Short mmCIF file of C-alpha atoms and ligand atoms in Angstrom, two decimals:
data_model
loop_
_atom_site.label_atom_id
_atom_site.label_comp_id
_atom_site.label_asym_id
_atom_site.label_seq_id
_atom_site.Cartn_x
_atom_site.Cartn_y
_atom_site.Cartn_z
CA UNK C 377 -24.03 -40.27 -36.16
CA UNK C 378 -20.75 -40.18 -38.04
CA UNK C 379 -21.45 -36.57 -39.11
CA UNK C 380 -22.17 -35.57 -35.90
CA UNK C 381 -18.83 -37.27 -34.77
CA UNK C 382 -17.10 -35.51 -37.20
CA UNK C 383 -18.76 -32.21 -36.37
CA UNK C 384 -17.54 -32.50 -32.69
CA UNK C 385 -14.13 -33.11 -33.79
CA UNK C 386 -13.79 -30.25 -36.13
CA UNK C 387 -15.42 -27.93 -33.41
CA UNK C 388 -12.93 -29.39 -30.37
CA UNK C 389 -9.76 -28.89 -32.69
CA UNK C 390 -10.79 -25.23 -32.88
CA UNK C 391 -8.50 -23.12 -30.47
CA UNK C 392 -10.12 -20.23 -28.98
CA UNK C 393 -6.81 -18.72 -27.58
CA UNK C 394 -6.61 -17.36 -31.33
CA UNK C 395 -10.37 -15.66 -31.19
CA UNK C 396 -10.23 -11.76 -30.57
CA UNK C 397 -12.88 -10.81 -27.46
CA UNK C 398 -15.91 -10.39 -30.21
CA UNK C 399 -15.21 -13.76 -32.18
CA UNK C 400 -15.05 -15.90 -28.87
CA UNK C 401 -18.40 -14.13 -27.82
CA UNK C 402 -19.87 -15.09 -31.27
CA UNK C 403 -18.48 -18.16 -30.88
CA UNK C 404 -19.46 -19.14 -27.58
CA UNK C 405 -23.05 -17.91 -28.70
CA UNK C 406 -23.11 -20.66 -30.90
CA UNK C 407 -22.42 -23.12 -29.50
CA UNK C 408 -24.69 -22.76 -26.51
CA UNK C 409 -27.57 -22.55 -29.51
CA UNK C 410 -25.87 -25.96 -30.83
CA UNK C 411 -25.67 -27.89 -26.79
CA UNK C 412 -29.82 -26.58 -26.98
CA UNK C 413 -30.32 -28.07 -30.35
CA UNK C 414 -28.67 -31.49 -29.20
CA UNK C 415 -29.91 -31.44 -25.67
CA UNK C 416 -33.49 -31.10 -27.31
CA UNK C 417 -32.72 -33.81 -29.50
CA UNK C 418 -31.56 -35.92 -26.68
CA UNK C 419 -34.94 -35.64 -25.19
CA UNK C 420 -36.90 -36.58 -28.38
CA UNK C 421 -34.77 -39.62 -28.86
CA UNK C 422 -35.30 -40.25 -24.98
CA UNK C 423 -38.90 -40.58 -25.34
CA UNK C 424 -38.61 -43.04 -28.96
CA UNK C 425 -36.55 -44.99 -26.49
CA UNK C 426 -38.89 -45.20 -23.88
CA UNK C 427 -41.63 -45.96 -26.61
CA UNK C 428 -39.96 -48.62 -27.84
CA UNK C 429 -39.18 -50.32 -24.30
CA UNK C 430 -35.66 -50.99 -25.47
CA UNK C 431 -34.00 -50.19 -22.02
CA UNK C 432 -35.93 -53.77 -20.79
CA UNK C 433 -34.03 -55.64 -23.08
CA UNK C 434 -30.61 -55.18 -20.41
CA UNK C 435 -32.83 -56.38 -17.30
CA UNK C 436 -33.85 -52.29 -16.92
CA UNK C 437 -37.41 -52.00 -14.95
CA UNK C 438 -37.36 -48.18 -15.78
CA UNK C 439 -36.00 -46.46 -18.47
CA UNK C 440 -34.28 -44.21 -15.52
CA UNK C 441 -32.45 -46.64 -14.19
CA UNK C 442 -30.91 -47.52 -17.99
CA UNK C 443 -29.86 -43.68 -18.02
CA UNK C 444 -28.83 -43.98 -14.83
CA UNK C 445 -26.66 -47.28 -15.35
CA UNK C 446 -25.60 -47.35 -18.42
CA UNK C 447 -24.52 -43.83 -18.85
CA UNK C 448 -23.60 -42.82 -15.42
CA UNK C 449 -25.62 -40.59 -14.09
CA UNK C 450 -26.88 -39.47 -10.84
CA UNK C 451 -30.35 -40.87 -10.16
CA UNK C 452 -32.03 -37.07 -10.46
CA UNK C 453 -29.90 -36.28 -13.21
CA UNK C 454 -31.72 -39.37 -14.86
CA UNK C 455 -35.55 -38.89 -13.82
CA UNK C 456 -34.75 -35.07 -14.45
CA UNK C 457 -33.85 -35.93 -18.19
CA UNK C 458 -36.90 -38.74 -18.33
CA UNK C 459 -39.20 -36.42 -16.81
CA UNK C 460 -38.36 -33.60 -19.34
CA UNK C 461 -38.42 -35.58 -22.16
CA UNK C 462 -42.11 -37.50 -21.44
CA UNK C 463 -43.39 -33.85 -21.32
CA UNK C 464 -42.05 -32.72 -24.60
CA UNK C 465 -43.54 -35.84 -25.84
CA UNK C 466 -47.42 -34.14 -24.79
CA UNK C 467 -45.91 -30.80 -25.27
CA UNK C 468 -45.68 -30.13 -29.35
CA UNK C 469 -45.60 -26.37 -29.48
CA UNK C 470 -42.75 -26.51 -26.90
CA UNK C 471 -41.09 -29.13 -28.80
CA UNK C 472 -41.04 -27.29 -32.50
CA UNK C 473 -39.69 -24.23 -30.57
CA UNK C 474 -36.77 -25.63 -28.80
CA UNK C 475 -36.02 -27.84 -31.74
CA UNK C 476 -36.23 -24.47 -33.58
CA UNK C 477 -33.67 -22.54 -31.00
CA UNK C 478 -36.46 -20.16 -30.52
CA UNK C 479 -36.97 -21.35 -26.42
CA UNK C 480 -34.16 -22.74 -24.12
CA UNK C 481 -34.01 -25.36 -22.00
CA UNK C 482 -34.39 -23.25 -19.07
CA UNK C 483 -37.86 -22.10 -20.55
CA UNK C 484 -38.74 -25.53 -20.94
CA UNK C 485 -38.50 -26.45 -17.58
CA UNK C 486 -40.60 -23.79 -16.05
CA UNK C 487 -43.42 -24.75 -18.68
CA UNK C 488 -43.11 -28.88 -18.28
CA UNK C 489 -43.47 -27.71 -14.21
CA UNK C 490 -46.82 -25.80 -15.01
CA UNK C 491 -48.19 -27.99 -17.33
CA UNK C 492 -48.05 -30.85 -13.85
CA UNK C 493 -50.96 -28.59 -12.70
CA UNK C 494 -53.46 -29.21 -15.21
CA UNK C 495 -52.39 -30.82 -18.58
CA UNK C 496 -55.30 -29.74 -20.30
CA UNK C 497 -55.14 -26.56 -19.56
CA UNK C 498 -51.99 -26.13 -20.14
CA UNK C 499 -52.58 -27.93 -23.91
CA UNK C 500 -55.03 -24.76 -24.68
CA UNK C 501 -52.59 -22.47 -23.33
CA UNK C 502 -49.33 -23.56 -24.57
CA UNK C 503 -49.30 -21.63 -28.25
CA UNK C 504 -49.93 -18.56 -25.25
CA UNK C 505 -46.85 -19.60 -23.17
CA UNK C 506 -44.73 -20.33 -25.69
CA UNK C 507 -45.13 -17.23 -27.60
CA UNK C 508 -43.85 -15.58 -24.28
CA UNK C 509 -41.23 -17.76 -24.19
CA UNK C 510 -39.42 -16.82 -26.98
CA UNK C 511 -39.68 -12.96 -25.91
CA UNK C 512 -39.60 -13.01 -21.89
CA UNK C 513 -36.19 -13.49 -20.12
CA UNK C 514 -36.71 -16.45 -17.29
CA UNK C 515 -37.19 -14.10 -14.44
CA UNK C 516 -40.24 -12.75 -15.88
CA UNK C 517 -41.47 -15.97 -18.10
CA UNK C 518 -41.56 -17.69 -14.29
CA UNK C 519 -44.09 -14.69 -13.22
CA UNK C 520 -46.31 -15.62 -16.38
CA UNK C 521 -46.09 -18.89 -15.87
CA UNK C 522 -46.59 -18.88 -12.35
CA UNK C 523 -49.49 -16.60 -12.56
CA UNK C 524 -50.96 -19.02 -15.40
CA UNK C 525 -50.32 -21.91 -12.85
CA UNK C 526 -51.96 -20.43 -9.71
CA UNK C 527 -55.34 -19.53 -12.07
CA UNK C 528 -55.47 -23.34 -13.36
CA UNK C 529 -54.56 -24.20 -9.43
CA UNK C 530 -57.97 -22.34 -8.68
CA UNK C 531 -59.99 -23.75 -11.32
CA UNK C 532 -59.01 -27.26 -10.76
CA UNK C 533 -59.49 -26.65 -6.69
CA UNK C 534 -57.58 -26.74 -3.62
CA UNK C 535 -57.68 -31.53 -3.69
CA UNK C 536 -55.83 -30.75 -7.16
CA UNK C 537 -53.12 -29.02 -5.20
CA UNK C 538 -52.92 -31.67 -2.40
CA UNK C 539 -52.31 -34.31 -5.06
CA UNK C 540 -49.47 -32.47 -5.52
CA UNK C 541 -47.84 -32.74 -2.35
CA UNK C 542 -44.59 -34.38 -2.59
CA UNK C 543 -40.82 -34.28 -0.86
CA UNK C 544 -37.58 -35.08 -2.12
CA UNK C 545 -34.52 -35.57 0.09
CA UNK C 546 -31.27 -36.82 -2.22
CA UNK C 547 -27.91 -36.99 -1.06
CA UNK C 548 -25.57 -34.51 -3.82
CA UNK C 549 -22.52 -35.37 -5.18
CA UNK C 550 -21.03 -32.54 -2.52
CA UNK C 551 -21.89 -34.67 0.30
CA UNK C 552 -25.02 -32.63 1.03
CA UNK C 553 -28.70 -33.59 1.60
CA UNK C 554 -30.96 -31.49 -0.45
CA UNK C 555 -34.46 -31.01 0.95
CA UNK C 556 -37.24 -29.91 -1.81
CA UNK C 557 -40.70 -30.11 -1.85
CA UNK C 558 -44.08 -28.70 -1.84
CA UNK C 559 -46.39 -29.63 1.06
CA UNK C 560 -50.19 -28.81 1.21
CA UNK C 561 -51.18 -26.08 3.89
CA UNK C 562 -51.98 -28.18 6.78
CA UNK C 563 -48.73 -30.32 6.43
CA UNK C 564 -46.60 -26.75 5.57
CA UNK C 565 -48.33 -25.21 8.87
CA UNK C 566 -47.06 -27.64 10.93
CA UNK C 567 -43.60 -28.07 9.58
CA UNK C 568 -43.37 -23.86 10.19
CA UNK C 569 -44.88 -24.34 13.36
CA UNK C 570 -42.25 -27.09 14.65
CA UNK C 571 -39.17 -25.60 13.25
CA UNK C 572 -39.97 -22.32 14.43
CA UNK C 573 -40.60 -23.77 17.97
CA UNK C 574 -37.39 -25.45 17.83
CA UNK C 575 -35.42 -22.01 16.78
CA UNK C 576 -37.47 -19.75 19.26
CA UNK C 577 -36.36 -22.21 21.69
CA UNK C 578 -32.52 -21.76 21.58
CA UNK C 579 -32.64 -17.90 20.60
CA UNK C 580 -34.06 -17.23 23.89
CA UNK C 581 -30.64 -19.35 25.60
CA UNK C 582 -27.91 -18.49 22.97
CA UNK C 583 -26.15 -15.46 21.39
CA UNK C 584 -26.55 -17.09 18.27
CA UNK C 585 -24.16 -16.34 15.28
CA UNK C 586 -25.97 -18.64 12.73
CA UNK C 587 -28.24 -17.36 10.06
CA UNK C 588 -32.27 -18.19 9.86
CA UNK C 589 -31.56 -20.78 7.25
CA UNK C 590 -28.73 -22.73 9.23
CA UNK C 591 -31.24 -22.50 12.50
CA UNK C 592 -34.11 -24.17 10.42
CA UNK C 593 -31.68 -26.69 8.90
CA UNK C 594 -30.35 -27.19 12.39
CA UNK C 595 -33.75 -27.50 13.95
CA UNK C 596 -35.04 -30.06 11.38
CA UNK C 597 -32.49 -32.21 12.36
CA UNK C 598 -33.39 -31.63 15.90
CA UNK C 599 -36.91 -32.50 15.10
CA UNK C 600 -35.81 -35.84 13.37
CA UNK C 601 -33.38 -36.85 16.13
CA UNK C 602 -35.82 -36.71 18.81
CA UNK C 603 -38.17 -38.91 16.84
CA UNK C 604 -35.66 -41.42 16.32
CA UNK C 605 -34.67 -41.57 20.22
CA UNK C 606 -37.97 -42.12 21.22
CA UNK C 607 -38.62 -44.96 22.65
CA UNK C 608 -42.00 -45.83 21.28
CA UNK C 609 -41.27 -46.04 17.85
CA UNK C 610 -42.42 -48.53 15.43
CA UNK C 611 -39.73 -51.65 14.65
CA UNK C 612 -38.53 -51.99 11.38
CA UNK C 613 -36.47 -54.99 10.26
CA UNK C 614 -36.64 -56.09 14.02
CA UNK C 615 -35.02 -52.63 14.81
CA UNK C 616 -35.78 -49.11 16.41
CA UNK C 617 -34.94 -46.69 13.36
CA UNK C 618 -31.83 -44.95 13.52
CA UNK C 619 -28.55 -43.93 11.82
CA UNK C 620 -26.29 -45.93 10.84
CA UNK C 621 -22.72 -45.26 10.17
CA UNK C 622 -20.10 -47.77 9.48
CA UNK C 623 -16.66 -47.04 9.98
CA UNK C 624 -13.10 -48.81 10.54
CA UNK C 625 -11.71 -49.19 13.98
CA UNK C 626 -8.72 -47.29 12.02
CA UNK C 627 -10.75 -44.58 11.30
CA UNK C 628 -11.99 -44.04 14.86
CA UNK C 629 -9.07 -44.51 16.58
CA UNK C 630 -7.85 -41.52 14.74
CA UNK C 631 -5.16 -43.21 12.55
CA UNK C 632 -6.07 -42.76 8.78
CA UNK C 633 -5.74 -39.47 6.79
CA UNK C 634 -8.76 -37.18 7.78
CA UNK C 635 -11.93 -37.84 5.38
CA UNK C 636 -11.74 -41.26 4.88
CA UNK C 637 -13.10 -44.59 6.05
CA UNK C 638 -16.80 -43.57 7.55
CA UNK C 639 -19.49 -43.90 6.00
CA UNK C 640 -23.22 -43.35 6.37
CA UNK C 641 -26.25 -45.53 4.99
CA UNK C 642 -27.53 -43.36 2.70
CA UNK C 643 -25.43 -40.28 2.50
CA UNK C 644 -22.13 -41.70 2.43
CA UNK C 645 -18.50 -40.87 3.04
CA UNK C 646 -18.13 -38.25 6.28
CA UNK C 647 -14.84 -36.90 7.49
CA UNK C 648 -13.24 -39.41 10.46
CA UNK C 649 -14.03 -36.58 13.31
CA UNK C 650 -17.58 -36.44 12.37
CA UNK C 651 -17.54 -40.20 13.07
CA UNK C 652 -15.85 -39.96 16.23
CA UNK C 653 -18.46 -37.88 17.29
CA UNK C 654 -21.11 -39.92 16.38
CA UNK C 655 -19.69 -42.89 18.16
CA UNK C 656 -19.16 -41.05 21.60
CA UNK C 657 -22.88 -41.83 22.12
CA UNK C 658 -24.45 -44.36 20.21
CA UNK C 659 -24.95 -48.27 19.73
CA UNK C 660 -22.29 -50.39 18.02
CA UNK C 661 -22.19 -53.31 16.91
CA UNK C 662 -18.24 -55.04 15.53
CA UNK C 663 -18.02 -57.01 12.38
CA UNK C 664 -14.76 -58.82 11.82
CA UNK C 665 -13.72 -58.95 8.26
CA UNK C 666 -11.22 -60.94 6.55
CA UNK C 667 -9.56 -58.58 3.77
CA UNK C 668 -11.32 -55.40 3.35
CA UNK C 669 -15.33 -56.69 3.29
CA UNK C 670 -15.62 -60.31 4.01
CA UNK C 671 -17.78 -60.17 7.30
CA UNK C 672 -16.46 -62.99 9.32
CA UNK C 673 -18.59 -62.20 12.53
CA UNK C 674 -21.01 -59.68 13.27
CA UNK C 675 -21.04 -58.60 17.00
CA UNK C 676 -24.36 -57.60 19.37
CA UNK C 677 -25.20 -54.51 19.08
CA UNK C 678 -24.43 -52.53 22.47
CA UNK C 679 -24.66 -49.27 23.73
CA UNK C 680 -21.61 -47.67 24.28
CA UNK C 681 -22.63 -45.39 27.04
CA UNK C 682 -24.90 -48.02 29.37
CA UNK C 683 -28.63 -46.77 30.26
CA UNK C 684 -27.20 -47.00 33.79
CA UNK C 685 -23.99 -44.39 33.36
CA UNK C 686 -26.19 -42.29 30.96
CA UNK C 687 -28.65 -41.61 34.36
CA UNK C 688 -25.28 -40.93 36.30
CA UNK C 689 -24.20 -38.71 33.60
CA UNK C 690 -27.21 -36.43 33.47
CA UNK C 691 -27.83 -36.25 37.38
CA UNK C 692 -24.36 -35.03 37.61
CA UNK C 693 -24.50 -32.50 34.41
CA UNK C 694 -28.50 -31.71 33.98
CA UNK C 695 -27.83 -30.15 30.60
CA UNK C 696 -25.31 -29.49 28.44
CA UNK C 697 -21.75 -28.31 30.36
CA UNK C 698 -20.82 -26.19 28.24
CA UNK C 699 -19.93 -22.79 29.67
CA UNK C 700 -22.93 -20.41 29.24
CA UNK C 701 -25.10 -23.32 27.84
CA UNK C 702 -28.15 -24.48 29.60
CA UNK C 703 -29.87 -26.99 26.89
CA UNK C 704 -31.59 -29.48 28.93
CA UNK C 705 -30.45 -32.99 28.68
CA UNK C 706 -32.68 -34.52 26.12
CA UNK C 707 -30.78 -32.03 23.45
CA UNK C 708 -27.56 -33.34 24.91
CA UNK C 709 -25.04 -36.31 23.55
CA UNK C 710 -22.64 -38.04 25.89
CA UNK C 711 -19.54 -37.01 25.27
CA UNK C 712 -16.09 -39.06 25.68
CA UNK C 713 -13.73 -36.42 27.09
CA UNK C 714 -11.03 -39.62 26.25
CA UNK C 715 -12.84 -40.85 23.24
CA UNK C 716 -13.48 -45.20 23.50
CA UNK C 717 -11.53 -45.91 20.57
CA UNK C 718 -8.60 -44.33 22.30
CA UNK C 719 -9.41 -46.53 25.51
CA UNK C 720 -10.94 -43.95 27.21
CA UNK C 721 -13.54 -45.45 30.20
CA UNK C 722 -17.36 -44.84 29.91
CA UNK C 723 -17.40 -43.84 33.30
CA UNK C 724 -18.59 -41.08 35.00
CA UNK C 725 -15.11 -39.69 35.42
CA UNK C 726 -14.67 -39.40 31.86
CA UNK C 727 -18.17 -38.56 30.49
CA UNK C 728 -19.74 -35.08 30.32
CA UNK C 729 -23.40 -34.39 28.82
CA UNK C 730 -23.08 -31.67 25.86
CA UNK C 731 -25.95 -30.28 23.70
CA UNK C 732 -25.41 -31.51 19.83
CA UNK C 733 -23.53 -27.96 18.84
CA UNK C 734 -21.07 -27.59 21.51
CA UNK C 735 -20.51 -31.36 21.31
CA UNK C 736 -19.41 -30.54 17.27
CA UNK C 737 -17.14 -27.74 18.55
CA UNK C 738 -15.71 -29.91 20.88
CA UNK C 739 -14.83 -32.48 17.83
CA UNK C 740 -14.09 -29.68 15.89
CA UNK C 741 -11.51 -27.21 17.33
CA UNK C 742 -12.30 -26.46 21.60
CA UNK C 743 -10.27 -28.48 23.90
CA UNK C 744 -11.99 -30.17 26.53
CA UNK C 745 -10.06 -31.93 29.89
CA UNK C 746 -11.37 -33.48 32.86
CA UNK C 747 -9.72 -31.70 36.52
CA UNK C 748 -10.74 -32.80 39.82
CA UNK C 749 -14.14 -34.54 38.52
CA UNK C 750 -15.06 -31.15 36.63
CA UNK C 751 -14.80 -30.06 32.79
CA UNK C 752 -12.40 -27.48 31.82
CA UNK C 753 -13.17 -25.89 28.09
CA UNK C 754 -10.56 -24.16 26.02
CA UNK C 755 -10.83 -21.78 23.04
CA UNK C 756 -9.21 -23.00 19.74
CA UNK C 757 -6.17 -20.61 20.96
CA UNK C 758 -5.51 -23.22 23.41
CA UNK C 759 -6.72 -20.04 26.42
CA UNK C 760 -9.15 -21.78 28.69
CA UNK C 761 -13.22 -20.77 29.07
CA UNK C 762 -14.39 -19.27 31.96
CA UNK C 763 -17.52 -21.18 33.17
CA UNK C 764 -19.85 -18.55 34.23
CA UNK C 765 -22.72 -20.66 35.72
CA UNK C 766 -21.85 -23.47 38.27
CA UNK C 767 -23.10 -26.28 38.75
CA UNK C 768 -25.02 -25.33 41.77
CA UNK C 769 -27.07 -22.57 40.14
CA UNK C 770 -28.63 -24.42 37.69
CA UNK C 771 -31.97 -25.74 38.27
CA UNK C 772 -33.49 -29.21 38.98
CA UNK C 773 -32.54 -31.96 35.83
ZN1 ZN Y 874 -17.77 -36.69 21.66
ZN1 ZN Y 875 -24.51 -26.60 24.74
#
């Protein structure tokens, strides 16, 4: 390992600035070819590990979680690398080329994904996929491959497929959630189906600015939120499912830098308004610690805006309030016009129902005041919005 040590340090002591336009080209060339050589050599030593069991030795259950842990990686990051490398180990053809800087890792990829569909298939057929490998540039080695995969998909039948069924949803290191899957037909249907309801739905009430993909993202959520509100659902842990966000009273009350101190369960660290938002309408629950984490005592969980006020609330505003906006009320979020942390009352004089967008734009840049028992709305500009439908025209809650 020594040699390779020394290697490195000969190669990072190089200083490109001196390289005329060909020579860094060349250069660069080369070392891509090298991080392909090592990262294939990674994998191969990835799988001795994971032959030899090593990773146990540290308390590890998987060898995933010993990449994970010990060298800091993201979880995927991990199982991408142990996935890889357990099909290179059934994958010799694939192997001797990448060791052999003939395929890259890119190629390798696409052909560990097809080989999933039928690994004896793919054995006969890997010399064949390989060979195109080395010639094909990745667009066009994905058509072979995926025409290859759809004709062992056929042979092996449509249950084959369904096996395959699966859905990942992973936080990312940008503070997104990233949704990937593949679902069988009858699931997919139904998925299009809802989330296509959900969009028609608000196209035929909004001008709406947002793209296809931010509706469908948008409606998912939708979908998911109404689950979770309903009132029949199944108890886990004692408890109705449902979000959970823990933040300091700092936070909410609007007196730390933006972006820190909330946090959701699995996701993370959210900015301080998104919290605020949150907590206009939810169930909370106070835990007194000593120092920063030392829970002292852990409060009832309540509900901010009582069942009571909520029915108040909606009789008065049907739907959302927002001018122009006629989203019924089940789409709608109580919204503090004072927010609680602030002191502002839950009372009907200080509440006013808006649908989950408008609510975020009224966290997030409109003004909104209470006069004489009715909402007034203002533009980012600080010039007030006209409310085109009153109260009196809209229909029945
Ligand atoms: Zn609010
Ligand atoms: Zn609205």
């Amino acid at each position: 390992m020594s040699m390779l040590r020394s290697a490195l340090e000969e190669i990072l002591a190089e200083d490109e600035a001196g390289l005329d336009d060909d020579g860094l080209e060349e250069e660069f060339a080369e070392l891509d070819r090298g991080v392909e050589e090592l990262s294939a050599l990674r994998l191969r030593w990835l799988g001795s590990i994971e032959r030899r069991g090593t990773y146990a030795e540290d308390g590890h259950l998987s060898i995933t979680s010993w990449l994970a842990g010990r060298f800091r990686k993201t979880w995927s990051a991990a199982s991408r690398l142990v996935r890889a490398a357990r099909a290179l180990e059934q994958m010799p053809a694939t192997r001797e080329a990448l060791q052999e800087g003939e395929i890259t890792s890119s190629a390798v990829d696409l052909l560990a994904c097809a080989r999933e569909v039928d690994p004896q298939a793919f054995a006969q057929a890997e010399d064949y996929l390989v060979q195109a490998a080395t010639t094909l540039s990745i667009p066009d080695l994905g058509r072979v491959v995926g025409t290859w995969r759809r004709a062992a998909e056929d042979a092996r039948g449509s249950e084959q497929a369904y096996e395959r069924r699966r859905l990942h949803v992973s936080p990312t290191l940008s503070g997104m959630v990233r949704v990937d899957g593949d679902l069988d037909p009858e699931t997919g249907q139904t998925v299009i189906s809802a989330l296509r309801a959900v969009c028609d739905a608000h196209v035929r009430s909004h001008t709406d600015h947002r793209s296809s993909p931010q509706r469908r993202a948008d409606a998912l959520g939708e979908i998911c939120r109404q689950w979770l509100d309903g009132t029949d659902r199944p108890l886990v842990g004692a408890e109705r499912p449902h979000v959970t966000i823990t933040v300091d009273l700092q936070t909410l009350e609007g007196r730390l830098p933006p972006g820190s101190g909330a946090e959701l369960e699995d996701v993370g660290p959210i900015s301080s308004e998104a919290a605020r938002r949150m907590a206009c309408d939810a169930s909370v629950s106070r835990v007194i610690t000593k120092g920063a984490s030392e829970p002292l005592d852990v409060g009832r969980r309540t509900q901010v805006v009582p069942s009571g006020i909520r029915r108040a609330v909606v009789v008065r505003d049907r739907g959302c309030r927002f001018p122009g906006c006629d989203r019924p009320q089940g789409w709608s979020e109580a919204h503090h016009v004072v927010h609680w942390a602030h002191g502002g009352d839950t009372a009907l004089s200080n509440l006013v129902l808006l649908c989950r967008r408008h609510h975020r734009l009224v966290h997030h840049g409109f003004g909104l005041e209470m006069a004489d028992g009715r909402p007034r709305f203002f533009r980012p500009d600080g010039s007030a919005l006209e409310d085109g439908s009153s109260l009196e025209e809209r229909g029945p809650p």
